[in-house]
CSV table of C-alpha atoms in Angstrom, one decimal:
chain,number,residue,atom,x,y,z
O,350,MET,CA,0.0,0.0,0.0
O,351,ARG,CA,2.8,2.4,0.9
O,352,ASN,CA,4.5,1.7,-2.4
O,353,VAL,CA,1.3,2.7,-4.2
O,354,PHE,CA,1.2,6.0,-2.5
O,355,LEU,CA,5.0,6.5,-3.2
O,356,PHE,CA,4.4,5.7,-6.8
O,357,ILE,CA,1.5,8.2,-7.1
O,358,ARG,CA,3.6,10.9,-5.3
O,359,LYS,CA,6.6,10.3,-7.5
O,360,TYR,CA,4.7,10.3,-10.8
O,361,ALA,CA,2.0,12.8,-9.7
O,362,ASN,CA,2.8,15.2,-12.5
O,363,PHE,CA,2.8,12.6,-15.1
O,364,LEU,CA,-0.5,11.1,-13.9
O,365,PHE,CA,-2.0,14.6,-13.8
O,366,PHE,CA,-0.8,15.0,-17.4
O,367,LEU,CA,-2.4,11.8,-18.5
O,368,VAL,CA,-5.7,12.7,-16.7
O,369,LEU,CA,-5.9,16.0,-18.5
O,370,GLN,CA,-5.0,14.4,-21.9
O,371,ILE,CA,-7.8,11.8,-21.4
O,372,VAL,CA,-10.3,14.5,-20.5
O,373,ALA,CA,-9.4,16.6,-23.6
O,374,LEU,CA,-9.4,13.6,-26.0
O,375,SER,CA,-12.7,12.3,-24.7
O,376,PHE,CA,-14.2,15.8,-25.3
O,377,LEU,CA,-12.7,15.7,-28.8
O,378,PHE,CA,-13.8,12.2,-29.9
O,379,ARG,CA,-17.2,12.4,-28.3
O,380,TYR,CA,-17.8,15.6,-30.2
O,381,ASN,CA,-16.6,14.2,-33.5
O,382,LYS,CA,-18.9,11.3,-33.1
O,383,TYR,CA,-22.2,13.0,-32.1
O,384,HIS,CA,-21.5,16.7,-32.4
O,385,GLU,CA,-22.7,17.2,-28.9
O,386,ALA,CA,-19.8,18.9,-27.1
O,387,ALA,CA,-19.5,18.8,-23.4
O,388,PHE,CA,-20.7,22.1,-22.0
O,389,MET,CA,-21.1,23.4,-25.5
O,390,ASN,CA,-24.6,24.9,-24.7
O,391,VAL,CA,-23.3,27.1,-21.9
O,392,ALA,CA,-20.1,28.0,-23.8
O,393,GLY,CA,-22.0,28.6,-27.0
O,394,GLU,CA,-24.0,31.4,-25.3
O,395,ILE,CA,-20.8,33.1,-24.2
O,396,THR,CA,-18.8,32.7,-27.3
O,397,GLY,CA,-21.9,33.6,-29.4
O,398,ASN,CA,-22.2,36.8,-27.5
O,399,LEU,CA,-18.6,37.8,-28.0
O,400,ASP,CA,-18.8,36.8,-31.7
O,401,GLN,CA,-21.8,39.1,-32.1
O,402,ARG,CA,-20.0,42.1,-30.6
O,403,TYR,CA,-17.2,41.5,-33.0
O,404,SER,CA,-19.5,41.1,-36.0
O,405,THR,CA,-21.2,44.4,-35.4
O,406,VAL,CA,-17.9,46.1,-36.2
O,407,GLU,CA,-17.1,43.9,-39.2
O,408,TYR,CA,-20.7,44.3,-40.4
O,409,TYR,CA,-20.2,47.9,-41.6
O,410,PHE,CA,-17.3,47.0,-43.9
O,411,LYS,CA,-19.5,44.4,-45.7
O,412,LEU,CA,-22.7,46.4,-46.1
O,413,LYS,CA,-22.2,47.0,-49.8
O,414,LYS,CA,-21.6,43.4,-50.6
O,415,ILE,CA,-24.6,42.3,-48.5
O,416,ASN,CA,-26.8,44.9,-50.3
O,417,ASP,CA,-25.8,43.4,-53.6
O,418,GLN,CA,-26.5,39.9,-52.5
O,419,LEU,CA,-30.0,40.8,-51.2
O,420,ALA,CA,-30.8,42.9,-54.3
O,421,ALA,CA,-29.8,39.9,-56.5
O,422,GLU,CA,-32.0,37.7,-54.4
O,423,ASN,CA,-35.0,40.1,-54.6
O,424,ALA,CA,-34.6,40.2,-58.4
O,425,ARG,CA,-34.6,36.4,-58.5
O,426,LEU,CA,-37.7,36.2,-56.4
O,427,ASN,CA,-39.5,38.9,-58.4
O,428,GLN,CA,-38.9,36.7,-61.5
O,429,MET,CA,-40.9,34.0,-59.9
O,430,ILE,CA,-44.0,36.0,-59.2
O,431,LYS,CA,-46.9,34.5,-61.1
O,432,GLU,CA,-48.0,38.0,-62.4
O,433,ASN,CA,-44.9,37.9,-64.6
O,434,TYR,CA,-46.2,35.0,-66.6
O,435,GLU,CA,-49.1,35.0,-69.0
O,436,LYS,CA,-51.0,32.0,-70.1
O,437,PRO,CA,-51.6,31.8,-73.9
O,438,ASN,CA,-55.1,30.4,-73.3
O,439,ALA,CA,-57.3,33.3,-72.2
O,440,SER,CA,-60.1,31.1,-70.9
O,441,GLY,CA,-58.0,29.5,-68.2
O,442,LYS,CA,-57.3,32.4,-65.9
O,443,LEU,CA,-54.8,31.9,-63.2
O,444,VAL,CA,-55.9,33.1,-59.8
O,445,LEU,CA,-53.3,33.5,-57.0
O,446,ASP,CA,-54.8,32.7,-53.7
O,447,THR,CA,-52.8,32.8,-50.5
O,448,VAL,CA,-55.3,31.0,-48.4
O,449,GLN,CA,-55.0,27.4,-49.3
O,450,LEU,CA,-58.1,25.6,-47.9
O,451,ASP,CA,-59.4,23.9,-50.9
O,452,SER,CA,-59.8,20.2,-51.4
O,453,LEU,CA,-56.2,19.8,-52.7
O,454,ARG,CA,-55.1,20.7,-49.1
O,455,GLN,CA,-51.7,22.2,-49.7
O,456,ILE,CA,-49.9,22.7,-46.6
O,457,GLN,CA,-46.6,24.6,-45.9
O,458,LYS,CA,-43.9,22.0,-45.4
O,459,PHE,CA,-40.9,24.3,-45.1
O,460,THR,CA,-40.8,27.5,-43.0
O,461,TRP,CA,-38.0,29.9,-43.4
O,462,LEU,CA,-36.5,31.9,-40.5
O,463,ASP,CA,-34.0,34.7,-41.2
O,464,ALA,CA,-30.9,34.9,-39.0
O,465,ARG,CA,-27.8,37.1,-38.7
O,466,VAL,CA,-24.4,35.4,-38.9
O,467,VAL,CA,-22.3,36.5,-35.9
O,468,GLY,CA,-19.3,34.3,-36.3
O,469,SER,CA,-17.7,32.2,-38.9
O,470,THR,CA,-14.5,30.4,-39.9
O,471,VAL,CA,-13.3,29.3,-43.3
O,472,SER,CA,-9.6,28.6,-42.7
O,473,THR,CA,-9.8,25.4,-40.7
O,474,ARG,CA,-10.8,21.9,-41.7
O,475,THR,CA,-13.9,22.0,-39.5
O,476,ASN,CA,-15.7,25.2,-40.3
O,477,PHE,CA,-18.7,26.4,-38.5
O,478,ILE,CA,-20.8,29.6,-38.4
O,479,THR,CA,-22.6,30.9,-35.4
O,480,ILE,CA,-26.0,32.5,-36.0
O,481,HIS,CA,-28.1,34.7,-33.7
O,482,ARG,CA,-31.1,32.5,-33.5
O,483,GLY,CA,-31.5,29.7,-31.0
O,484,SER,CA,-34.0,27.4,-29.3
O,485,ASN,CA,-36.0,30.3,-28.1
O,486,GLN,CA,-36.7,31.3,-31.7
O,487,GLY,CA,-37.5,27.7,-32.7
O,488,VAL,CA,-34.2,26.5,-34.1
O,489,ARG,CA,-33.5,22.8,-33.5
O,490,PRO,CA,-30.5,20.6,-34.5
O,491,ASN,CA,-30.6,19.1,-38.0
O,492,MET,CA,-32.3,22.0,-39.7
O,493,GLY,CA,-31.0,23.2,-43.1
O,494,VAL,CA,-29.4,26.6,-43.5
O,495,VAL,CA,-29.3,28.5,-46.8
O,496,SER,CA,-27.8,31.9,-47.8
O,497,PRO,CA,-29.3,34.2,-50.4
O,498,GLN,CA,-27.0,32.5,-52.9
O,499,GLY,CA,-27.2,28.9,-52.1
O,500,ILE,CA,-27.0,26.3,-49.3
O,501,VAL,CA,-24.7,26.8,-46.3
O,502,GLY,CA,-25.0,23.8,-44.0
O,503,THR,CA,-26.9,22.2,-41.1
O,504,VAL,CA,-27.6,23.3,-37.6
O,505,VAL,CA,-25.6,21.0,-35.2
O,506,ASN,CA,-25.9,22.7,-31.8
O,507,VAL,CA,-28.4,25.1,-30.2
O,508,SER,CA,-28.3,27.3,-27.1
O,509,GLU,CA,-31.1,29.7,-26.1
O,510,ASN,CA,-30.2,32.5,-28.4
O,511,TYR,CA,-27.4,31.2,-30.6
O,512,SER,CA,-26.9,28.2,-32.9
O,513,SER,CA,-23.8,26.6,-34.5
O,514,VAL,CA,-24.1,25.6,-38.1
O,515,MET,CA,-21.7,23.1,-39.6
O,516,THR,CA,-21.0,24.5,-43.1
O,517,MET,CA,-20.4,22.7,-46.3
O,518,LEU,CA,-16.7,23.4,-45.6
O,519,HIS,CA,-16.5,20.8,-42.9
O,520,THR,CA,-14.9,17.4,-43.7
O,521,GLN,CA,-17.7,15.5,-42.1
O,522,TYR,CA,-20.5,17.3,-43.9
O,523,LYS,CA,-22.5,15.4,-46.5
O,524,VAL,CA,-25.6,16.5,-48.4
O,525,VAL,CA,-27.6,14.8,-51.2
O,526,VAL,CA,-27.9,16.9,-54.3
O,527,LYS,CA,-28.9,16.5,-57.9
O,528,LEU,CA,-27.8,17.8,-61.3
O,529,LYS,CA,-30.2,20.4,-62.6
O,530,ASN,CA,-30.0,18.9,-66.1
O,531,GLY,CA,-31.1,15.3,-65.9
O,532,GLY,CA,-31.6,15.1,-62.2
O,533,ASP,CA,-28.9,12.5,-61.4
O,534,ARG,CA,-28.3,12.4,-57.7
O,535,GLY,CA,-25.0,12.5,-55.8
O,536,THR,CA,-23.4,13.5,-52.6
O,537,VAL,CA,-21.5,16.7,-51.9
O,538,GLU,CA,-18.5,16.4,-49.6
O,539,TRP,CA,-15.5,18.6,-48.8
O,540,ASP,CA,-12.0,17.2,-48.9
O,541,GLY,CA,-10.5,19.9,-46.7
O,542,MET,CA,-8.2,21.2,-49.4
O,543,SER,CA,-9.4,24.5,-50.7
O,544,PRO,CA,-12.4,26.5,-49.3
O,545,TYR,CA,-13.2,27.6,-52.9
O,546,TYR,CA,-14.1,24.1,-54.1
O,547,VAL,CA,-16.2,21.1,-52.9
O,548,THR,CA,-16.5,17.6,-54.3
O,549,LEU,CA,-19.6,15.9,-55.8
O,550,LYS,CA,-19.4,12.1,-55.8
O,551,ASP,CA,-21.5,9.2,-57.1
O,552,ILE,CA,-22.8,10.8,-60.3
O,553,PRO,CA,-23.3,7.9,-62.7
O,554,LYS,CA,-21.3,8.1,-66.0
O,555,SER,CA,-24.6,7.9,-67.9
O,556,ALA,CA,-25.3,11.5,-66.9
O,557,ARG,CA,-24.3,14.2,-69.3
O,558,VAL,CA,-22.2,16.7,-67.3
O,559,GLN,CA,-20.5,19.8,-68.6
O,560,LYS,CA,-18.4,22.5,-67.0
O,561,GLY,CA,-20.7,25.2,-65.7
O,562,ASP,CA,-23.7,23.0,-65.1
O,563,SER,CA,-25.8,23.9,-62.0
O,564,VAL,CA,-26.1,21.6,-59.1
O,565,VAL,CA,-29.2,22.0,-56.9
O,566,THR,CA,-30.6,20.4,-53.7
O,567,SER,CA,-32.6,17.2,-54.2
O,568,PRO,CA,-36.0,17.0,-52.6
O,569,THR,CA,-35.0,13.6,-51.2
O,570,SER,CA,-33.0,15.2,-48.5
O,571,SER,CA,-35.4,16.2,-45.8
O,572,LEU,CA,-33.3,19.2,-44.8
O,573,PHE,CA,-33.9,21.5,-47.8
O,574,PRO,CA,-36.7,22.1,-50.3
O,575,GLY,CA,-35.7,21.1,-53.8
O,576,ASN,CA,-34.0,23.2,-56.4
O,577,ILE,CA,-31.9,25.5,-54.2
O,578,MET,CA,-28.5,26.3,-55.7
O,579,VAL,CA,-25.5,24.3,-54.3
O,580,GLY,CA,-22.9,25.2,-56.8
O,581,THR,CA,-21.7,25.0,-60.4
O,582,VAL,CA,-19.5,22.3,-62.0
O,583,GLU,CA,-15.9,23.5,-62.3
O,584,GLU,CA,-14.2,20.3,-63.5
O,585,VAL,CA,-15.2,16.7,-64.4
O,586,LEU,CA,-12.7,14.1,-63.1
O,587,ASP,CA,-13.1,10.9,-65.1
O,588,ASP,CA,-12.0,8.0,-62.9
O,589,ARG,CA,-11.5,5.1,-65.3
O,590,SER,CA,-11.8,2.4,-62.6
O,591,SER,CA,-15.3,3.4,-61.5
O,592,ASN,CA,-18.7,3.8,-63.0
O,593,PHE,CA,-19.1,7.2,-61.3
O,594,TYR,CA,-17.9,10.7,-62.0
O,595,THR,CA,-16.2,12.8,-59.4
O,596,LEU,CA,-17.0,16.5,-60.0
O,597,ARG,CA,-15.3,19.6,-58.6
O,598,LEU,CA,-17.9,22.2,-57.7
O,599,LYS,CA,-17.6,25.9,-57.0
O,600,PRO,CA,-20.0,26.5,-54.1
O,601,ALA,CA,-22.8,29.1,-54.9
O,602,THR,CA,-22.4,30.6,-51.4
O,603,ASP,CA,-19.6,33.0,-50.8
O,604,PHE,CA,-18.5,31.7,-47.4
O,605,PHE,CA,-16.1,34.6,-46.9
O,606,ASN,CA,-18.8,37.2,-46.9
O,607,ILE,CA,-21.8,35.6,-45.3
O,608,GLU,CA,-23.9,37.9,-43.2
O,609,TYR,CA,-27.6,36.8,-43.5
O,610,VAL,CA,-28.9,33.2,-43.7
O,611,TYR,CA,-32.2,31.5,-43.5
O,612,VAL,CA,-32.9,28.5,-41.2
O,613,ILE,CA,-35.3,26.1,-42.9
O,614,SER,CA,-37.5,24.0,-40.7
O,615,ASN,CA,-39.3,21.0,-42.2
O,616,SER,CA,-42.5,20.4,-40.4
O,617,GLN,CA,-42.5,16.8,-41.7
O,618,ALA,CA,-38.9,15.9,-41.1
O,619,GLU,CA,-39.6,14.0,-37.9
O,620,GLU,CA,-42.4,12.0,-39.5
O,621,GLN,CA,-40.2,11.1,-42.5
O,622,LYS,CA,-37.4,10.0,-40.2
O,623,ARG,CA,-39.7,8.0,-38.0
O,624,MET,CA,-41.2,6.2,-41.0
O,625,GLU,CA,-37.8,5.5,-42.5
O,626,ASP,CA,-36.4,4.2,-39.2
O,627,SER,CA,-39.4,1.9,-38.7
O,628,THR,CA,-38.8,0.6,-42.3
O,629,HIS,CA,-35.2,-0.2,-41.4
O,630,LYS,CA,-36.3,-2.0,-38.3
O,631,LYS,CA,-38.6,-4.3,-40.3
O,632,PHE,CA,-35.8,-5.7,-42.5
W,402,MET,CA,1.1,45.7,-12.5
W,403,SER,CA,1.0,42.4,-10.7
W,404,GLU,CA,2.1,39.3,-12.5
W,405,LEU,CA,-1.2,37.6,-12.0
W,406,LEU,CA,-3.2,40.5,-13.5
W,407,LYS,CA,-0.7,40.7,-16.4
W,408,ASN,CA,-1.2,37.0,-17.2
W,409,ILE,CA,-5.0,37.3,-17.0
W,410,ILE,CA,-4.9,40.2,-19.5
W,411,ARG,CA,-2.5,38.2,-21.7
W,412,PHE,CA,-4.9,35.1,-21.6
W,413,VAL,CA,-7.8,37.2,-23.0
W,414,LEU,CA,-5.7,39.0,-25.5
W,415,PHE,CA,-4.0,35.9,-27.0
W,416,ILE,CA,-7.4,34.2,-27.4
W,417,PHE,CA,-8.9,37.3,-29.0
W,418,VAL,CA,-6.0,37.8,-31.4
W,419,GLN,CA,-6.1,34.1,-32.4
W,420,VAL,CA,-9.9,34.0,-32.9
W,421,PHE,CA,-10.7,37.4,-34.3
W,422,ILE,CA,-7.6,38.2,-36.3
W,423,LEU,CA,-5.5,35.1,-37.2
W,424,PHE,CA,-8.5,32.8,-37.9
W,425,LYS,CA,-10.4,35.5,-39.8
W,426,MET,CA,-7.6,35.9,-42.3
W,427,PRO,CA,-8.3,34.4,-45.8
W,428,PRO,CA,-6.4,31.1,-46.1
W,429,LEU,CA,-3.1,31.3,-47.9
W,430,HIS,CA,-2.7,27.6,-48.5
W,431,ARG,CA,-4.2,24.4,-47.1
W,432,PHE,CA,-1.0,23.6,-45.2
W,433,ILE,CA,-0.8,27.0,-43.4
W,434,THR,CA,-2.8,27.9,-40.3
W,435,PRO,CA,-1.4,30.8,-38.4
W,436,TYR,CA,-1.1,29.8,-34.8
W,437,LEU,CA,0.3,32.2,-32.2
W,438,TYR,CA,-1.9,31.7,-29.1
W,439,TYR,CA,0.3,29.0,-27.4
W,440,LEU,CA,3.0,31.7,-26.9
W,441,TYR,CA,1.0,32.4,-23.7
W,442,ILE,CA,2.1,29.1,-22.3
W,443,LEU,CA,5.7,29.7,-23.2
W,444,TRP,CA,5.6,33.1,-21.4
W,445,LEU,CA,4.2,31.8,-18.1
W,446,PRO,CA,6.5,32.4,-15.1
W,447,PHE,CA,9.2,29.9,-14.1
W,448,SER,CA,7.9,29.8,-10.6
W,449,MET,CA,4.7,28.0,-11.5
W,450,SER,CA,4.4,24.3,-10.5
W,451,ARG,CA,4.0,21.7,-13.2
W,452,ALA,CA,0.4,20.9,-12.2
W,453,GLY,CA,-0.4,24.6,-12.2
W,454,LEU,CA,1.1,25.0,-15.7
W,455,MET,CA,-0.9,22.1,-17.0
W,456,SER,CA,-4.2,23.3,-15.5
W,457,VAL,CA,-3.7,26.8,-16.9
W,458,ALA,CA,-2.8,25.3,-20.3
W,459,PHE,CA,-5.9,23.1,-20.2
W,460,PHE,CA,-8.3,25.9,-19.6
W,461,PHE,CA,-6.5,28.2,-22.0
W,462,GLY,CA,-6.7,25.6,-24.8
W,463,LEU,CA,-10.3,24.8,-23.9
W,464,SER,CA,-11.4,28.4,-24.1
W,465,LEU,CA,-10.0,28.6,-27.7
W,466,ASP,CA,-11.7,25.3,-28.5
W,467,TYR,CA,-15.1,26.6,-27.6
W,468,PHE,CA,-14.6,29.4,-30.1
W,469,MET,CA,-13.5,27.0,-32.7
W,470,HIS,CA,-16.1,24.3,-32.0
W,471,THR,CA,-13.4,21.7,-31.5
W,472,PRO,CA,-13.6,20.9,-27.8
W,473,GLY,CA,-10.4,19.2,-26.6
W,474,LEU,CA,-8.2,19.6,-29.7
W,475,HIS,CA,-6.2,22.7,-28.7
W,476,ALA,CA,-6.5,21.8,-25.0
W,477,ALA,CA,-4.7,18.5,-25.5
W,478,ALA,CA,-1.9,20.1,-27.4
W,479,CYS,CA,-1.5,22.9,-24.8
W,480,VAL,CA,-1.4,20.4,-22.0
W,481,LEU,CA,1.4,18.5,-23.8
W,482,ILE,CA,3.6,21.5,-24.2
W,483,ALA,CA,2.9,22.6,-20.6
W,484,TYR,CA,4.1,19.2,-19.5
W,485,LEU,CA,7.2,19.3,-21.6
W,486,ARG,CA,8.1,22.9,-20.8
W,487,PRO,CA,10.0,22.3,-17.5
W,488,PHE,CA,12.2,19.5,-19.0
W,489,ILE,CA,13.2,21.8,-21.9
W,490,VAL,CA,13.8,24.8,-19.7
W,491,ASN,CA,16.0,22.7,-17.4
W,492,MET,CA,18.0,21.4,-20.4
W,493,LEU,CA,18.6,24.9,-21.9
W,494,ILE,CA,19.2,27.2,-19.0
W,495,SER,CA,22.9,27.9,-19.1
W,496,GLN,CA,23.6,30.3,-16.3
W,497,GLU,CA,23.4,29.0,-12.8
W,498,GLY,CA,19.8,29.7,-11.6
W,499,ALA,CA,18.5,31.9,-14.4
W,500,ASP,CA,15.1,30.5,-13.5
W,501,LYS,CA,15.5,31.9,-10.0
W,502,ASN,CA,16.9,35.3,-11.1
W,503,TYR,CA,14.3,36.0,-13.8
W,504,LEU,CA,10.6,35.8,-13.8
W,505,SER,CA,9.8,34.1,-17.1
W,506,PRO,CA,11.4,32.7,-20.2
W,507,SER,CA,12.4,35.4,-22.6
W,508,ILE,CA,15.3,36.5,-24.7
W,509,THR,CA,16.9,38.5,-21.8
W,510,SER,CA,16.6,35.7,-19.3
W,511,MET,CA,17.7,32.8,-21.4
W,512,GLY,CA,19.7,34.4,-24.3
W,513,TRP,CA,18.9,34.3,-28.0
W,514,ALA,CA,19.9,30.8,-28.9
W,515,PRO,CA,18.5,28.9,-26.0
W,516,TYR,CA,15.3,30.9,-26.1
W,517,GLY,CA,15.0,30.2,-29.9
W,518,THR,CA,15.6,26.5,-29.4
W,519,TYR,CA,13.0,26.4,-26.5
W,520,VAL,CA,10.4,28.1,-28.8
W,521,PHE,CA,11.2,25.9,-31.8
W,522,ILE,CA,11.0,22.6,-29.9
W,523,LEU,CA,7.7,23.4,-28.2
W,524,THR,CA,6.2,24.8,-31.4
W,525,LEU,CA,7.2,21.6,-33.2
W,526,PHE,CA,5.6,19.5,-30.4
W,527,HIS,CA,2.4,21.6,-30.3
W,528,HIS,CA,1.9,21.5,-34.1
W,529,GLY,CA,2.9,17.9,-34.4
W,530,TYR,CA,0.4,16.8,-31.8
W,531,LEU,CA,-2.4,19.1,-33.1
W,532,VAL,CA,-2.0,18.0,-36.7
W,533,PHE,CA,-1.7,14.4,-35.6
W,534,LEU,CA,-5.1,14.5,-33.9
W,535,GLU,CA,-6.6,16.1,-37.0
W,536,TRP,CA,-4.8,13.5,-39.2
W,537,LEU,CA,-6.5,10.7,-37.2
W,538,SER,CA,-9.8,11.6,-38.6
W,539,PHE,CA,-8.7,12.6,-42.1
W,540,GLY,CA,-5.8,13.3,-44.3
W,541,SER,CA,-2.7,11.6,-45.6
W,542,PHE,CA,0.9,11.4,-44.4
W,543,LEU,CA,2.0,14.0,-46.8
W,544,TYR,CA,-0.6,16.3,-45.4
W,545,PHE,CA,0.8,15.6,-41.9
W,546,ILE,CA,4.4,16.4,-42.8
W,547,GLY,CA,3.5,19.4,-45.0
W,548,LYS,CA,1.2,21.0,-42.5
W,549,VAL,CA,3.5,20.6,-39.5
W,550,THR,CA,6.4,22.1,-41.4
W,551,ALA,CA,4.5,25.0,-43.0
W,552,THR,CA,2.6,25.8,-39.9
W,553,THR,CA,5.7,25.7,-37.7
W,554,GLY,CA,7.5,28.1,-40.1
W,555,ILE,CA,4.6,30.6,-40.0
W,556,SER,CA,4.3,30.3,-36.2
W,557,LEU,CA,8.0,31.0,-35.7
W,558,LEU,CA,7.7,34.1,-37.9
W,559,LEU,CA,4.7,35.3,-35.9
W,560,ILE,CA,6.5,34.7,-32.6
W,561,LEU,CA,9.6,36.5,-33.8
W,562,LEU,CA,7.5,39.5,-34.8
W,563,THR,CA,5.7,39.4,-31.4
W,564,GLU,CA,8.9,39.2,-29.5
W,565,LEU,CA,10.3,42.2,-31.4
W,566,LEU,CA,7.2,44.3,-31.2
W,567,PHE,CA,6.5,43.6,-27.5
W,568,PHE,CA,9.9,43.3,-26.1
W,569,ARG,CA,9.7,42.1,-22.5
W,570,LYS,CA,12.1,43.8,-20.2
W,571,GLU,CA,13.0,41.3,-17.5
W,572,LYS,CA,14.4,42.6,-14.2
W,573,PHE,CA,17.3,40.7,-12.6
W,574,ARG,CA,16.2,39.6,-9.2
W,575,THR,CA,18.6,38.3,-6.7
W,576,ASN,CA,17.4,35.2,-4.9
W,577,THR,CA,18.7,36.4,-1.6
W,578,VAL,CA,15.8,38.7,-1.1
């Protein structure tokens, strides 16, 4: 027994070192697995607050760029208004009615919530942005986030007033997308190399792909509504040994100047997941 | 200003400079991440016990981690260099009892060459361990070597600039007092 105490006293520093290492590494690996960091909710509130103070300063220097982004988005939305289109057949008049209570029973599946970006990183291999909306405003983990230009990422952590969003520029991020021409589906990932490009995998070689083609979100992913811009094809890498193309995409979102985003909540996401899980259980 | 207050201010400043300046810069290359924050641990006083050094390093690294959403990554690397620091200081101190006569490691207290070696070795350990932990989840061996080398180079440059800009005057204290 005495020897045990002597041993502990002799190697106290080394043992303390090991304990701290184990604590740190367990934080790290638990986070990488589930994205639920220890004490992240409390810390997120504090770091979010500081990030916000900093971003109010940075905000003024980016106003012109944000204005351009929002104006471009307004122009795009105005293009979609039904009044811009005219039907050649005069007898079938199109009536736009906002109250949808008819027998077709259309319901709103996706709700959009605007949010300010208060903190962001692009230079690491695990990039996140912090937004000034949290559980008090109805943000939950696993909601999609888009910018005026295209998709951004997914909410991974929520505190009362702030949320962390894992961006497309995170090596563990994956999202199902499709080619706008042809509709072939693939997965977008990031290899951690350059923040200007992401990788699109699993596009079958039967698809016709060209440089400059648009890639949009697929309605099969429950995070985003369909047809939101993801990026444009920059390069087609033809791997002879596989039946799939690997494409290099230029993300539509400018991650360096991101100030406003929308958090999209899917009212049927839980139902879809429950149904899919129960299907998996059956087989 | 008392040494404790000075170190508390440094703690906050180093974290802020790292988070709001160095990590906000547009990336130069995928191998280069400008790290400066761990200089705080190299500047801690000689008189601190090893357990004290390690605890301070742990909380310092963890507070950076919560800004970067990587809990534990920088904390682990900081604890490693805090553990190794006393060994390297003991090896490199040339004059008899420089660690008693001066407050903290600096160019004045250790001399150019030993201080440079001290910074270089701990930088290499810090980046080596940090990139190794990143490499476990992704990346290739070339990435590991390239990133450690390039990041160490940039860090040493940043530390040199910091040492020249904020030259720390160290008072000689006799241990008889």
